[in-house]
Each structure stands twice: as structure tokens, then as C-alpha cells.
mmCIF file with all atom_site columns, C-alpha atoms in Angstrom:
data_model
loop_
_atom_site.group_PDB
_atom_site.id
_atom_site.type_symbol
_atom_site.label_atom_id
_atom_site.label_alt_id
_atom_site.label_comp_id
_atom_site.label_asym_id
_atom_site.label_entity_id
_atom_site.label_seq_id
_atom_site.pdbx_PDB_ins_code
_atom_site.Cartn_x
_atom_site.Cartn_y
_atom_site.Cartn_z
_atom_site.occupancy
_atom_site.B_iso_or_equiv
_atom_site.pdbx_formal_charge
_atom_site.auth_seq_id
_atom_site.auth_comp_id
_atom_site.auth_asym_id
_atom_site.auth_atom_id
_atom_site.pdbx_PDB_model_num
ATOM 1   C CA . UNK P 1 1   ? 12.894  5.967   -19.449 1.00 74.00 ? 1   UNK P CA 1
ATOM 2   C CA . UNK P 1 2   ? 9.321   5.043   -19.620 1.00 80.00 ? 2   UNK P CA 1
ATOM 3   C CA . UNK P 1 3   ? 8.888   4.154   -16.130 1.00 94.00 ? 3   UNK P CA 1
ATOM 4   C CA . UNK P 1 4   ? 6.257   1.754   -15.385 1.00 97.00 ? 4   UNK P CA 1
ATOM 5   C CA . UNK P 1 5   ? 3.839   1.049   -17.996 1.00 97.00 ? 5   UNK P CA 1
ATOM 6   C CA . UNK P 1 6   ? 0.404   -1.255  -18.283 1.00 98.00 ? 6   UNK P CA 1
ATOM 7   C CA . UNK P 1 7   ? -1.641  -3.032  -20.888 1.00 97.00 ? 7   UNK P CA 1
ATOM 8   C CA . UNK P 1 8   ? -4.245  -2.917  -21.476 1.00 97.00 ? 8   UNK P CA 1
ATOM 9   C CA . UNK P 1 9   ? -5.017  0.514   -20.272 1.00 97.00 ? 9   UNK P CA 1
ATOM 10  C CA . UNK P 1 10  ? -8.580  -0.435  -20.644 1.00 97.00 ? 10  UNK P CA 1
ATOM 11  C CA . UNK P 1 11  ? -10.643 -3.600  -20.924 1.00 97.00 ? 11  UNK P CA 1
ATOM 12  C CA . UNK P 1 12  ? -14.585 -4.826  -20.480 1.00 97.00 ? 12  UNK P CA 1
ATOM 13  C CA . UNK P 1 13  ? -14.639 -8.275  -19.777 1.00 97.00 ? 13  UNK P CA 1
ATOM 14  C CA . UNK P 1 14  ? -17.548 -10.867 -19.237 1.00 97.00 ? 14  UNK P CA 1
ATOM 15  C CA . UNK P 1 15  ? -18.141 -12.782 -16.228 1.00 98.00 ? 15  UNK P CA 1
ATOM 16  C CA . UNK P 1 16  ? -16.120 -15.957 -16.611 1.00 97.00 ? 16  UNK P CA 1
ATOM 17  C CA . UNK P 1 17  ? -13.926 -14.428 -19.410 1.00 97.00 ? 17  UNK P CA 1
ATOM 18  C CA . UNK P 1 18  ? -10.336 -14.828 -18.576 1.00 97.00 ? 18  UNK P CA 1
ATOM 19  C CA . UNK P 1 19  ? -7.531  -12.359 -19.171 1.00 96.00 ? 19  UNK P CA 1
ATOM 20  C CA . UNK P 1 20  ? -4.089  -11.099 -18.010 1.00 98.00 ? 20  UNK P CA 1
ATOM 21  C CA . UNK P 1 21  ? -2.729  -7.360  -17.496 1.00 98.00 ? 21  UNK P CA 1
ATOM 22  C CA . UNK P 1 22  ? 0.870   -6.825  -17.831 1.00 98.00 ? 22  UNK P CA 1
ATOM 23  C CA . UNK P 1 23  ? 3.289   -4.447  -16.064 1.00 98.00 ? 23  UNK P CA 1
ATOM 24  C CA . UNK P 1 24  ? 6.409   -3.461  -17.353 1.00 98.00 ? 24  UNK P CA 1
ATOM 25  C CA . UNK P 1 25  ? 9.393   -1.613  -15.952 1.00 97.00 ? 25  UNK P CA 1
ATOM 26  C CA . UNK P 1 26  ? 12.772  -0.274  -17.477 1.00 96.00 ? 26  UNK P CA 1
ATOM 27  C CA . UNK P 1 27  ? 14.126  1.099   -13.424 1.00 95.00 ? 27  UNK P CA 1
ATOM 28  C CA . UNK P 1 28  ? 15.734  -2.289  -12.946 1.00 94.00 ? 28  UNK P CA 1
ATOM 29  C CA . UNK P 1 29  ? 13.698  -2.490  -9.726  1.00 95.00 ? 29  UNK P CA 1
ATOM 30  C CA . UNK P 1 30  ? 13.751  -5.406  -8.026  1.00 96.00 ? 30  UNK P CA 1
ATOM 31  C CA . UNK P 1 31  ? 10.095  -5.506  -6.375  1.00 96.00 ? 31  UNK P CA 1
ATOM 32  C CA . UNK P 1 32  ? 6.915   -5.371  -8.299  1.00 97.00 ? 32  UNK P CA 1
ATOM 33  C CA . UNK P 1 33  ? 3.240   -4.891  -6.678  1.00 97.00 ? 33  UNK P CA 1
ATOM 34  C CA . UNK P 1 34  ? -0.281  -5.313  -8.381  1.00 98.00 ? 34  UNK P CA 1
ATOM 35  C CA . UNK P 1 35  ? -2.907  -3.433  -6.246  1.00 98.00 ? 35  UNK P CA 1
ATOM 36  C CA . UNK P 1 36  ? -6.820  -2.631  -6.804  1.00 98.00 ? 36  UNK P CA 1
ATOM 37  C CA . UNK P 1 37  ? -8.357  0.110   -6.485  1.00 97.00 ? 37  UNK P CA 1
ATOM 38  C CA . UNK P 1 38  ? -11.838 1.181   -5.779  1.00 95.00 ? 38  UNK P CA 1
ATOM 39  C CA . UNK P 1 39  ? -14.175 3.832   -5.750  1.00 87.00 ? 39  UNK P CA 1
ATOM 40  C CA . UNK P 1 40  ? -13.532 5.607   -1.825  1.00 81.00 ? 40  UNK P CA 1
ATOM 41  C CA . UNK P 1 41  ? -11.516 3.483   -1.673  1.00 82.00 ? 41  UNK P CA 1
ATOM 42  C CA . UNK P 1 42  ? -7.176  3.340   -0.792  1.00 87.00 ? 42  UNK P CA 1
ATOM 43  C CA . UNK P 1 43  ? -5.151  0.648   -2.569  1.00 96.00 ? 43  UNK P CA 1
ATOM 44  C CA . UNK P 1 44  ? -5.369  -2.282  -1.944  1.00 97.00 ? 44  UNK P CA 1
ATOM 45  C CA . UNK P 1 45  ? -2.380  -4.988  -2.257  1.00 97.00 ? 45  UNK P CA 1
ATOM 46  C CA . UNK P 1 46  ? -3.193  -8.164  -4.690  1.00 98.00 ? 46  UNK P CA 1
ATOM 47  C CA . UNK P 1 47  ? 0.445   -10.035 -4.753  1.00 98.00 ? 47  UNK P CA 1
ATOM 48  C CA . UNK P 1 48  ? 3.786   -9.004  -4.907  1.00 97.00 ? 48  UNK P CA 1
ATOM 49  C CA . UNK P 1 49  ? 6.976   -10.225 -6.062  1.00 97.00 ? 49  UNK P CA 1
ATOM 50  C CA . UNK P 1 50  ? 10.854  -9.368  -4.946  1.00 95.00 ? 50  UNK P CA 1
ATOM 51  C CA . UNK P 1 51  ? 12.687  -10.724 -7.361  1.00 94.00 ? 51  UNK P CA 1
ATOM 52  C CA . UNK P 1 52  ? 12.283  -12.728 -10.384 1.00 95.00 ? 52  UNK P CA 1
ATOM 53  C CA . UNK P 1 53  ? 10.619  -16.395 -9.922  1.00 94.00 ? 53  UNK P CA 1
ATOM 54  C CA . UNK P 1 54  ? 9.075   -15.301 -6.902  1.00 96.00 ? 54  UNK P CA 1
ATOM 55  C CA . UNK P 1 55  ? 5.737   -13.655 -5.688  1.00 97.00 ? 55  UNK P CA 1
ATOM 56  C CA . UNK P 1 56  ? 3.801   -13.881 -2.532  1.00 97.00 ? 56  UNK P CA 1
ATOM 57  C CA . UNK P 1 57  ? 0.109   -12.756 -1.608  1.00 97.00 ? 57  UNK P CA 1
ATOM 58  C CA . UNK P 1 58  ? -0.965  -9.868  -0.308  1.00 96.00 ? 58  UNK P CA 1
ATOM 59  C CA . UNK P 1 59  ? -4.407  -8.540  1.031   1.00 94.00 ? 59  UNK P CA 1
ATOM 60  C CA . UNK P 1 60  ? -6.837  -9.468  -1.450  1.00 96.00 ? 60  UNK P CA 1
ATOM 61  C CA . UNK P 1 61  ? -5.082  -12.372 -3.603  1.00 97.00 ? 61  UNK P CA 1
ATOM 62  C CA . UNK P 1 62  ? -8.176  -14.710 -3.949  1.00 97.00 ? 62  UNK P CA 1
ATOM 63  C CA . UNK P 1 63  ? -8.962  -14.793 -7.730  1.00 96.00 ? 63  UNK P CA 1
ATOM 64  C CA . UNK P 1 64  ? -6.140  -13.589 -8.871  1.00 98.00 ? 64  UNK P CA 1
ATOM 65  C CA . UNK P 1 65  ? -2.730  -15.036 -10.260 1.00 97.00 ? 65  UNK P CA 1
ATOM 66  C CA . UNK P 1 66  ? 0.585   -13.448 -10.766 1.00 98.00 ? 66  UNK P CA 1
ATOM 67  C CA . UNK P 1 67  ? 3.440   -14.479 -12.439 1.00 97.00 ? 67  UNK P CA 1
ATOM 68  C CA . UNK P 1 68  ? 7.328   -12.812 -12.549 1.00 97.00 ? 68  UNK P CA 1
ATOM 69  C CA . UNK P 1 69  ? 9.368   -14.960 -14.907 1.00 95.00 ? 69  UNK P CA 1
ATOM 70  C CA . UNK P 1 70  ? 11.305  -11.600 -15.906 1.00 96.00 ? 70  UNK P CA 1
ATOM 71  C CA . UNK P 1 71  ? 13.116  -8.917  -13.705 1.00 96.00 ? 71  UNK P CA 1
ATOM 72  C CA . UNK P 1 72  ? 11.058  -6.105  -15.782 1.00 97.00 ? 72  UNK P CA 1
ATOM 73  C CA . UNK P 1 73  ? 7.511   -7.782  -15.763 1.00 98.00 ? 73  UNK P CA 1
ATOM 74  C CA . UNK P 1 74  ? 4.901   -8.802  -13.526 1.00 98.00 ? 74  UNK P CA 1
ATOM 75  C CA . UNK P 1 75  ? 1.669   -10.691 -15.039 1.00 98.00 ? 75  UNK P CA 1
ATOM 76  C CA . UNK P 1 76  ? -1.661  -10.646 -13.204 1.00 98.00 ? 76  UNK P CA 1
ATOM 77  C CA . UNK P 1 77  ? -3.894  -13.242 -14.626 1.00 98.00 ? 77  UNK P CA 1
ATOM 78  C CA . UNK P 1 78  ? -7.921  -13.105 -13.718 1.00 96.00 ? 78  UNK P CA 1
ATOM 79  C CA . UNK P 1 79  ? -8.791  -16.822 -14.528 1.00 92.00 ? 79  UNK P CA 1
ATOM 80  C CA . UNK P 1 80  ? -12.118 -16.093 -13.927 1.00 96.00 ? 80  UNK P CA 1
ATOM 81  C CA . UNK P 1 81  ? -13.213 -12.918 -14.097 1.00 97.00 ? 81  UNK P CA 1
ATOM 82  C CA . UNK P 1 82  ? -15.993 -11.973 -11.765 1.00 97.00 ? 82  UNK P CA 1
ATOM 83  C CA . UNK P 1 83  ? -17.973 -8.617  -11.291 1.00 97.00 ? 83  UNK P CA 1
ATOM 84  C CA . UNK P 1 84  ? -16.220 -7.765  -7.780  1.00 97.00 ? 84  UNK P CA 1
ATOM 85  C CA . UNK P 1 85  ? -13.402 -7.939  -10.104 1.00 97.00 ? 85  UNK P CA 1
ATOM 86  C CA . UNK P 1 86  ? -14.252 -4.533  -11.361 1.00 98.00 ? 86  UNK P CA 1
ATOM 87  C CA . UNK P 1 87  ? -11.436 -2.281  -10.885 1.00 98.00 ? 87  UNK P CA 1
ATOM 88  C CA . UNK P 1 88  ? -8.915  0.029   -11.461 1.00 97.00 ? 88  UNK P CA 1
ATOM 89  C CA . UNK P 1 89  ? -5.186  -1.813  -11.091 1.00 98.00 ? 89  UNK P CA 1
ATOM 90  C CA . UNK P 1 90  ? -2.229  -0.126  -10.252 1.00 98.00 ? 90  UNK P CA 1
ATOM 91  C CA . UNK P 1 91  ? 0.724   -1.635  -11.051 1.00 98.00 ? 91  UNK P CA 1
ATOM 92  C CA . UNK P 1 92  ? 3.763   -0.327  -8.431  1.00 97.00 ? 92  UNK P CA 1
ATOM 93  C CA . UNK P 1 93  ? 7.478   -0.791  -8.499  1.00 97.00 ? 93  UNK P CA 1
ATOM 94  C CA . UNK P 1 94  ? 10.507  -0.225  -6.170  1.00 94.00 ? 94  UNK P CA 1
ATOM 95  C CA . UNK P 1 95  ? 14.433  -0.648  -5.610  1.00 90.00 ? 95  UNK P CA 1
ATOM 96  C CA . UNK P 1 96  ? 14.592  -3.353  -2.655  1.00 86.00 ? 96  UNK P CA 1
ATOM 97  C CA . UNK P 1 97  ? 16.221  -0.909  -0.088  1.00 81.00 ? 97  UNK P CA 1
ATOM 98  C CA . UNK P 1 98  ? 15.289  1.107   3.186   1.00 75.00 ? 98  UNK P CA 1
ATOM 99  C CA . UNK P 1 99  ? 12.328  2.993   1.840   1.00 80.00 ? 99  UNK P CA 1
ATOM 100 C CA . UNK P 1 100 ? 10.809  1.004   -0.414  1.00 83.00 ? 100 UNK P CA 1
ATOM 101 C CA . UNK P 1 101 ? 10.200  3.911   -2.469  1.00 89.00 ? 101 UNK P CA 1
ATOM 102 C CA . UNK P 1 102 ? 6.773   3.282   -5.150  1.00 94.00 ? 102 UNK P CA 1
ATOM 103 C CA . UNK P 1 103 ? 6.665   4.132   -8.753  1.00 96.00 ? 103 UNK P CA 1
ATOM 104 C CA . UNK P 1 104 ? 3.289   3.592   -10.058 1.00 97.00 ? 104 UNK P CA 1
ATOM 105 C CA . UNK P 1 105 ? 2.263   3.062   -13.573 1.00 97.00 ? 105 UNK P CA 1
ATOM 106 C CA . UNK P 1 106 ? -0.840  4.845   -15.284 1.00 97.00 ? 106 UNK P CA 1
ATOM 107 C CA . UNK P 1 107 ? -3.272  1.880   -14.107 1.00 97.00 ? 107 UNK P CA 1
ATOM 108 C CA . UNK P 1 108 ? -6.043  0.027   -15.785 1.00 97.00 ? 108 UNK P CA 1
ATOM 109 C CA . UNK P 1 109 ? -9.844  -0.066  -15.686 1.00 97.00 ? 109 UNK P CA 1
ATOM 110 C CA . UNK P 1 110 ? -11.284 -3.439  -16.198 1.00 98.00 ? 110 UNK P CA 1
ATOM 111 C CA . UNK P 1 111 ? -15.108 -3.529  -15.987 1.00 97.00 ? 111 UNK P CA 1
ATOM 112 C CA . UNK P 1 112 ? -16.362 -7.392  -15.864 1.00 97.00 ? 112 UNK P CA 1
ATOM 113 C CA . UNK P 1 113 ? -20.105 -7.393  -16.802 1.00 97.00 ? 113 UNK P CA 1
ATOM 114 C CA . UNK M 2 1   ? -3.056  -6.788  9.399   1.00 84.00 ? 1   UNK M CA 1
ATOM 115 C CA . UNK M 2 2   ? -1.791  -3.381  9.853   1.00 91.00 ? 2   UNK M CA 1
ATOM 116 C CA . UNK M 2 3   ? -5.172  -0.656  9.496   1.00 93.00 ? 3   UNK M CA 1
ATOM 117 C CA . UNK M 2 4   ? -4.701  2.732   8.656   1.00 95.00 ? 4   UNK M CA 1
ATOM 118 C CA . UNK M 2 5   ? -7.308  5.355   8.800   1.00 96.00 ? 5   UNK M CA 1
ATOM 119 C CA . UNK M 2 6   ? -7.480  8.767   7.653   1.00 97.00 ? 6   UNK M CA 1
ATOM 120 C CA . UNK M 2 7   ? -9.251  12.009  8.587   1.00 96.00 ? 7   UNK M CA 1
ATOM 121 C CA . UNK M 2 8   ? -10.797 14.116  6.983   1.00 96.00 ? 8   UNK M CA 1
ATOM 122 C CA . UNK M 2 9   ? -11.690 11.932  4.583   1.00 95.00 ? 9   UNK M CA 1
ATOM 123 C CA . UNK M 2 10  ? -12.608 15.422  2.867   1.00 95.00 ? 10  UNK M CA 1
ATOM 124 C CA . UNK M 2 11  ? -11.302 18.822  3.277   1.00 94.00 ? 11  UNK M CA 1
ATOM 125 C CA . UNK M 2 12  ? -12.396 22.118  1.452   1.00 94.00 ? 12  UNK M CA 1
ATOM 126 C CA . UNK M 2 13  ? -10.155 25.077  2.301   1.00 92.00 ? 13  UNK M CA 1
ATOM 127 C CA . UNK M 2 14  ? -9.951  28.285  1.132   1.00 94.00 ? 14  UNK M CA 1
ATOM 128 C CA . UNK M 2 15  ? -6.179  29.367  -0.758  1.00 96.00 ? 15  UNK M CA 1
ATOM 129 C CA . UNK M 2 16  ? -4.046  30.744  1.929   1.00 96.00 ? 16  UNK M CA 1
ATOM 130 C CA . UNK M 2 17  ? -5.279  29.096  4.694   1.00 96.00 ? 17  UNK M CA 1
ATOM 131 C CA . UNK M 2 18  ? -3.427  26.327  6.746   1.00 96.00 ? 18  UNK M CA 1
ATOM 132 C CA . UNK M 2 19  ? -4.773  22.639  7.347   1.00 95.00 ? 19  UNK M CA 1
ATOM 133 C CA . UNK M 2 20  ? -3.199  19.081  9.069   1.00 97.00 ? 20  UNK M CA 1
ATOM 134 C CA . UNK M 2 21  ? -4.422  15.611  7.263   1.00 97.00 ? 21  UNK M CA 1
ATOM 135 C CA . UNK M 2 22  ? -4.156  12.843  9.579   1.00 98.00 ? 22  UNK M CA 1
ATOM 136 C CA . UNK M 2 23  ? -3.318  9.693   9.622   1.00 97.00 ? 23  UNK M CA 1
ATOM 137 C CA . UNK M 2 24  ? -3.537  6.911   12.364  1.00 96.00 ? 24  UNK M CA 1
ATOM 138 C CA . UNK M 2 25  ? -2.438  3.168   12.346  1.00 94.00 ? 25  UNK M CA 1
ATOM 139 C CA . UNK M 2 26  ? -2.917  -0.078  14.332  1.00 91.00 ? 26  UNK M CA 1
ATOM 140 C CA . UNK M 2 27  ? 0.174   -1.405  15.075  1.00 84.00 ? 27  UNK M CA 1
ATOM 141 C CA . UNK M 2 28  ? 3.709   -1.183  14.075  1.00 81.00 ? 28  UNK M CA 1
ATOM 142 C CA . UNK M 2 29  ? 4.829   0.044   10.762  1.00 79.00 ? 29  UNK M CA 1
ATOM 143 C CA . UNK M 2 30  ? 7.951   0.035   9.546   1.00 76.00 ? 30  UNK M CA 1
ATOM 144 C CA . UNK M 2 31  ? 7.512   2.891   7.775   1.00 90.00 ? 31  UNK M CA 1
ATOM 145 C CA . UNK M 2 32  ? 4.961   5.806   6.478   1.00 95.00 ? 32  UNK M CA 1
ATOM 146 C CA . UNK M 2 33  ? 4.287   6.911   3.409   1.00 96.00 ? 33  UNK M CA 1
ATOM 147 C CA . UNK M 2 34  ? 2.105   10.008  1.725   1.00 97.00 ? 34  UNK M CA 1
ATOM 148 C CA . UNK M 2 35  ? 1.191   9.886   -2.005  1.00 97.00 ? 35  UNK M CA 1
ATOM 149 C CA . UNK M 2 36  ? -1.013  12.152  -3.828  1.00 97.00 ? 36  UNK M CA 1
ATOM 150 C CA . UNK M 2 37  ? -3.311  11.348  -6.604  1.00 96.00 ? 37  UNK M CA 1
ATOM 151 C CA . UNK M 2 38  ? -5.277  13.570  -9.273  1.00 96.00 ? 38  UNK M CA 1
ATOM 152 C CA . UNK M 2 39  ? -8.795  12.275  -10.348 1.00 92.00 ? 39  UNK M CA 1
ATOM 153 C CA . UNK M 2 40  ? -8.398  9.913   -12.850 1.00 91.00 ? 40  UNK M CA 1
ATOM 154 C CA . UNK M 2 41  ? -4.340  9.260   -12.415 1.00 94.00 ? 41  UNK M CA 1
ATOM 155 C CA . UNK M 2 42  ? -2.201  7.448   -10.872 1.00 95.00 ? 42  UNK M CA 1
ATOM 156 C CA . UNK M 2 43  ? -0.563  7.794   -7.737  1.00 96.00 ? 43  UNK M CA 1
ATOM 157 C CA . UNK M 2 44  ? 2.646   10.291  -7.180  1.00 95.00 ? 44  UNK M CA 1
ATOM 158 C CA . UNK M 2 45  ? 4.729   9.423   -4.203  1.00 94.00 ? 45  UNK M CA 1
ATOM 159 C CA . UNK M 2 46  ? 5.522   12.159  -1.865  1.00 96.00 ? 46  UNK M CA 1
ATOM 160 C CA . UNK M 2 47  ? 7.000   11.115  1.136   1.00 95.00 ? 47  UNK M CA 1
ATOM 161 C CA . UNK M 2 48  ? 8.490   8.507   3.147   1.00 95.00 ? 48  UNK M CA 1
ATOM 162 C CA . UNK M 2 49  ? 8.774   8.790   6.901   1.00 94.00 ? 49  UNK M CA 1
ATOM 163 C CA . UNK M 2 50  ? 11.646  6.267   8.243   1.00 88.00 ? 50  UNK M CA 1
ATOM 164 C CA . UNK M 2 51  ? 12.147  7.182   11.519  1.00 83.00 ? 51  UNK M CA 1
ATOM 165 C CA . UNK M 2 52  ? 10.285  8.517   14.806  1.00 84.00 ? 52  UNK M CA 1
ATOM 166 C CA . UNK M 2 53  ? 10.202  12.156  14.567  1.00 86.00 ? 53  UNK M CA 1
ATOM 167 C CA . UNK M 2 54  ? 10.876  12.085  10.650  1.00 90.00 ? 54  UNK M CA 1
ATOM 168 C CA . UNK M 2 55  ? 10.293  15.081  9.237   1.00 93.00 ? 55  UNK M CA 1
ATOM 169 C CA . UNK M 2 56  ? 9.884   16.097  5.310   1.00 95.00 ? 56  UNK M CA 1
ATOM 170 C CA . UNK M 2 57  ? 8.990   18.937  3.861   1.00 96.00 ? 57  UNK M CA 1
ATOM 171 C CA . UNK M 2 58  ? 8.334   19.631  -0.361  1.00 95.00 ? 58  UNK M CA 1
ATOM 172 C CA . UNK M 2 59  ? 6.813   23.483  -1.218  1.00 96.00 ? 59  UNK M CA 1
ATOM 173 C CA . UNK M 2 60  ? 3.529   23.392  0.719   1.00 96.00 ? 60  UNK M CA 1
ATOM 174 C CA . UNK M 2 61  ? 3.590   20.149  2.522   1.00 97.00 ? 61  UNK M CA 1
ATOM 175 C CA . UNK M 2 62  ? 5.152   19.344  5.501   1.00 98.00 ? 62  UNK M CA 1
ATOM 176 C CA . UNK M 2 63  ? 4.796   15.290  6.676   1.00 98.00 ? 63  UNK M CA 1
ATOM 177 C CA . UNK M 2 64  ? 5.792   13.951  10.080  1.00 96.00 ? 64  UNK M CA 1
ATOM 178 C CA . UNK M 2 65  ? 5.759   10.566  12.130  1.00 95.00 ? 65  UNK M CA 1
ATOM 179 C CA . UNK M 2 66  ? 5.197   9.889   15.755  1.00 93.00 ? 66  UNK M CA 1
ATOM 180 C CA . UNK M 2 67  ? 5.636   5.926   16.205  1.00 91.00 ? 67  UNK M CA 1
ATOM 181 C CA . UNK M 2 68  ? 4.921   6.118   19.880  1.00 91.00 ? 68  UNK M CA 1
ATOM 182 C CA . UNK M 2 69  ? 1.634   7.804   18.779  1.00 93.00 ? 69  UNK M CA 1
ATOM 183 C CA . UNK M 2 70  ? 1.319   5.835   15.751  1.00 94.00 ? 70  UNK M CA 1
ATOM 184 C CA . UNK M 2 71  ? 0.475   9.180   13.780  1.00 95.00 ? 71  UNK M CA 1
ATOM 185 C CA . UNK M 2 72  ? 1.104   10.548  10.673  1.00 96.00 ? 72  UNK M CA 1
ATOM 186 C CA . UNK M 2 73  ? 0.239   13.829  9.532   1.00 97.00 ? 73  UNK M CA 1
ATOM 187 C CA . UNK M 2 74  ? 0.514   15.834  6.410   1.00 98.00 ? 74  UNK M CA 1
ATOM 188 C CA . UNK M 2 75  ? 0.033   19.950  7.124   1.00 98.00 ? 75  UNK M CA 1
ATOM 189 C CA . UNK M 2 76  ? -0.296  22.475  4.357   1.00 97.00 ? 76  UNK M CA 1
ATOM 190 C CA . UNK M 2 77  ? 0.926   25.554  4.250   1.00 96.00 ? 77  UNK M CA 1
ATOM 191 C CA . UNK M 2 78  ? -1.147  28.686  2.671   1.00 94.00 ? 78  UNK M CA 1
ATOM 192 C CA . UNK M 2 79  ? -3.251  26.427  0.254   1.00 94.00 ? 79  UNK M CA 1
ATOM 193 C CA . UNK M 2 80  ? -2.967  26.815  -3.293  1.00 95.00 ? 80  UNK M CA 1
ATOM 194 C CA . UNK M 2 81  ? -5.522  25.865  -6.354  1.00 94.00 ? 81  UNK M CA 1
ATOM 195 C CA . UNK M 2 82  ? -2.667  23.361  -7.406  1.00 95.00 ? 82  UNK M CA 1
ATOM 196 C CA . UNK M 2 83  ? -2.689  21.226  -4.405  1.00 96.00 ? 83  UNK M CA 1
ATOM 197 C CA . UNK M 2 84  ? -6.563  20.154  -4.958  1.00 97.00 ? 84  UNK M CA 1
ATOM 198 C CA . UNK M 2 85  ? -5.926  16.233  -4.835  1.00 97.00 ? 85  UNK M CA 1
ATOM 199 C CA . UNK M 2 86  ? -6.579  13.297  -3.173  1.00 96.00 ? 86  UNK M CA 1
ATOM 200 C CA . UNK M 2 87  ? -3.660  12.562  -0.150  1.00 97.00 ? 87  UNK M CA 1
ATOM 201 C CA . UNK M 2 88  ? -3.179  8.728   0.705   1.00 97.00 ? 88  UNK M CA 1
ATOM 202 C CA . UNK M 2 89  ? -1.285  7.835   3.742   1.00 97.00 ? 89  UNK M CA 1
ATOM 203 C CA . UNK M 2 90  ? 0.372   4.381   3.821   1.00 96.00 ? 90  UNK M CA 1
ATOM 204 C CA . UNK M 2 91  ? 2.034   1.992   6.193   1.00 94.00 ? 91  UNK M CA 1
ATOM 205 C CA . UNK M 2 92  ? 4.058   -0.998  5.934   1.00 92.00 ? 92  UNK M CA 1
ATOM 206 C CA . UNK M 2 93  ? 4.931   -4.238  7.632   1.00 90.00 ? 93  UNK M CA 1
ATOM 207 C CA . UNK M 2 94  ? 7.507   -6.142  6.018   1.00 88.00 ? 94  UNK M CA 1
ATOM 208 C CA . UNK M 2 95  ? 6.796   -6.050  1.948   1.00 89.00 ? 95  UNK M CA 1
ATOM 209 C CA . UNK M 2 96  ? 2.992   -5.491  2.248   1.00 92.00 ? 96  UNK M CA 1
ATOM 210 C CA . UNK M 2 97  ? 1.534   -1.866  2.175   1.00 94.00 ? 97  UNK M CA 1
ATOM 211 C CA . UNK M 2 98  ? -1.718  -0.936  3.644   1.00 95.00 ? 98  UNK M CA 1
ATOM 212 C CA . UNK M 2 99  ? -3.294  2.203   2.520   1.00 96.00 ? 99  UNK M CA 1
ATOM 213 C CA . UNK M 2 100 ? -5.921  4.484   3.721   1.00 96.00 ? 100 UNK M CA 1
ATOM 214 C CA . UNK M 2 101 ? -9.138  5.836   2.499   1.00 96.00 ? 101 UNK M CA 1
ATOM 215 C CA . UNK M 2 102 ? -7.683  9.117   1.271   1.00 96.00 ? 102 UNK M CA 1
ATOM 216 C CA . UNK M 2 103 ? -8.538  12.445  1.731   1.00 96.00 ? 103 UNK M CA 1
ATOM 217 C CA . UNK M 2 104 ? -9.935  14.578  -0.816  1.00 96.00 ? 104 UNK M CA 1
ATOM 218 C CA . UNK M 2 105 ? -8.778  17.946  -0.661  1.00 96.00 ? 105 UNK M CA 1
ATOM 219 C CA . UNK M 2 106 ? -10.282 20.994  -2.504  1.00 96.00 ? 106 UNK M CA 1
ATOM 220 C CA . UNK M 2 107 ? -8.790  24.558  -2.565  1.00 96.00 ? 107 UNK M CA 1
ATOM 221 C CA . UNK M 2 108 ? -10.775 27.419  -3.339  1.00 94.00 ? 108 UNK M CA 1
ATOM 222 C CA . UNK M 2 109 ? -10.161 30.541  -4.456  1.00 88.00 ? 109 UNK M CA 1
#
């Protein structure tokens, strides 16, 4: 089992450059999470999704997309990318039960310039 | 919007010694989580708290909840080198997680 896995693992956009990070995961978990993370910072919750076809916002969604047309993936599309948009994303999945239980993936470092 | 803070936000301690993170949040949570992360990795899940007066315990690290207190802490036990990390507490209402600032913890020898 890989787990949960992201690409790009690294990227350097420029501001107004578009782009999408993908998260994959072979657990057969049912919700998926994008968060951000930055420096001194905790995570931070972009969207979510708990099951396929859906996804919902979470704390910081503005400028950000998502998209879950497959149980294993979960697309988060910068249409615009912006330098606040300089982060490190976590990707995050779980089983939809009591504990809600997080498996992260390795997490990528966009820097938009 | 559920906030959750932590404190210290960093801790040196000397191996063999004891020390309690803590972590405090605004309103209800259905549950509480601890996860550790490593400079430059991603985060490890620790524990998850379900129920008032949950108690978990893994090697060195011992987490508990008080809901009536809406506290959280994570104690560790006779410090190793190994456990230098970062420590995030989390809580959660409904499907949405809020984290907190983390607390850097640094062992020495």
C-alpha cells in the first residue's frame, strides 16, 4: 500500500499561473481533506470531500477549487495563483467512522512568485 | 469556528525529565486529536480522544481529555532524544478540523 501520495511534490509558480495538485489514495477511504500549511503555523482546512461527487469548504476555501470525481482522488485547482498562496499542502485521508482517524500524505511546497 | 490554542508553543527539556503540552479549545469538539510532525514531514497521527476522561497512552506519551474543561493535554514521560518534534493538538466539529499552533519540543541530552 502506498498510502496517500501527492504530485507534484514541488512546484514554483507565477502569480496568475494556474495549476492543480493531486492526491491519491489506495485505503479505500471515504473522506479526503486538502489543508495549508504555514510557517508557525497549524493546518489549516481548504475543502473537503466525503464521498465521491461531493466536497464542501472548509476554513480557508477562497481561491481554491477542489474536485472528487473518483473515490481515490481529490484535485485542488489554484485558478489563480497568488503569493499568499505560498504553501506547503497536506493532503489527509480517513475511513468515515467514529474517529475520523487522518492519514496524511508527504505534502507539497508550492512557492508562487 | 472552533479555536484551539496550544502552550508552550516551545519546550526544551532535558532527557529524563517529565513535561505536560497543553491544549485548550473554544467550544465543543467532538473529538481531540494529537499528531506529531518532524521538520520537513508530514504529519503522524497519534491519538484520538473520543470521550470525556479518554485516556491513551503510546511509549512516552500519555494524552487525555476533559470536555467540561475543554482541555487536552499530552504529558511525557522521561524524555528521550527521539521524541524532539513538533506536537499538534486538533479538534473537530462535524467534518472540519481545527488545529493549533504546535509545540516544538526539543530534548537534550
Amino acid at each position: 500500500n502506498a498510502g496517500v501520495t501527492q504530485t507534484p511534490k514541488f512546484r514554483v509558480l507565477k502569480t496568475g499561473q494556474s495549476m492543480t495538485l493531486l492526491c491519491a489514495q489506495d485505503m479505500n477511504h471515504e473522506y479526503m481533506y486538502w489543508y495549508r500549511q504555514d510557517p508557525g503555523m497549524g493546518l489549516r482546512l481548504i475543502h473537503y470531500s466525503v464521498g465521491e461527487g461531493t466536497t464542501a469548504k472548509g476554513e480557508v476555501p477562497d481561491g481554491y477549487n477542489v474536485s472528487r470525481l473518483k473515490k481515490q482522488n481529490f484535485l485542488l485547482g489554484l485558478e489563480s495563483a497568488a503569493p499568499s498562496q505560498t504553501s506547503v499542502y497536506f493532503c489527509a485521508s480517513s475511513y468515515r467512522d467514529r474517529a475520523l482517524l487522518q492519514y496524511f500524505g508527504p505534502g507539497t511546497r508550492l512557492t508562487v512568485t | 469556528e472552533l479555536k484551539v490554542e496550544q502552550n508552550p508553543l516551545f519546550l526544551s527539556m532535558q532527557e529524563g525529565k517529565n513535561y505536560t503540552i497543553y491544549c485548550n479549545y473554544s467550544t465543543t469538539s467532538d473529538r481531540l486529536y494529537w499528531y506529531r510532525q518532524d521538520p520537513g514531514k508530514s504529519l503522524e497521527s497519534l491519538f484520538v480522544l473520543l470521550s470525556n476522561g479518554a485516556v491513551k497512552q503510546e511509549g512516552r506519551l500519555m494524552a487525555s481529555l476533559d470536555t467540561k474543561a475543554r482541555l487536552s493535554t499530552l504529558h511525557i514521560t522521561a524524555a528521550v532524544h527521539d521524541l524532539s518534534a513538533t506536537y499538534f493538538c486538533a479538534g473537530r466539529t462535524g467534518n472540519q478540523f481545527y488545529f493549533g499552533t504546535g509545540t516544538s519540543l526539543t530534548v537534550i541530552p
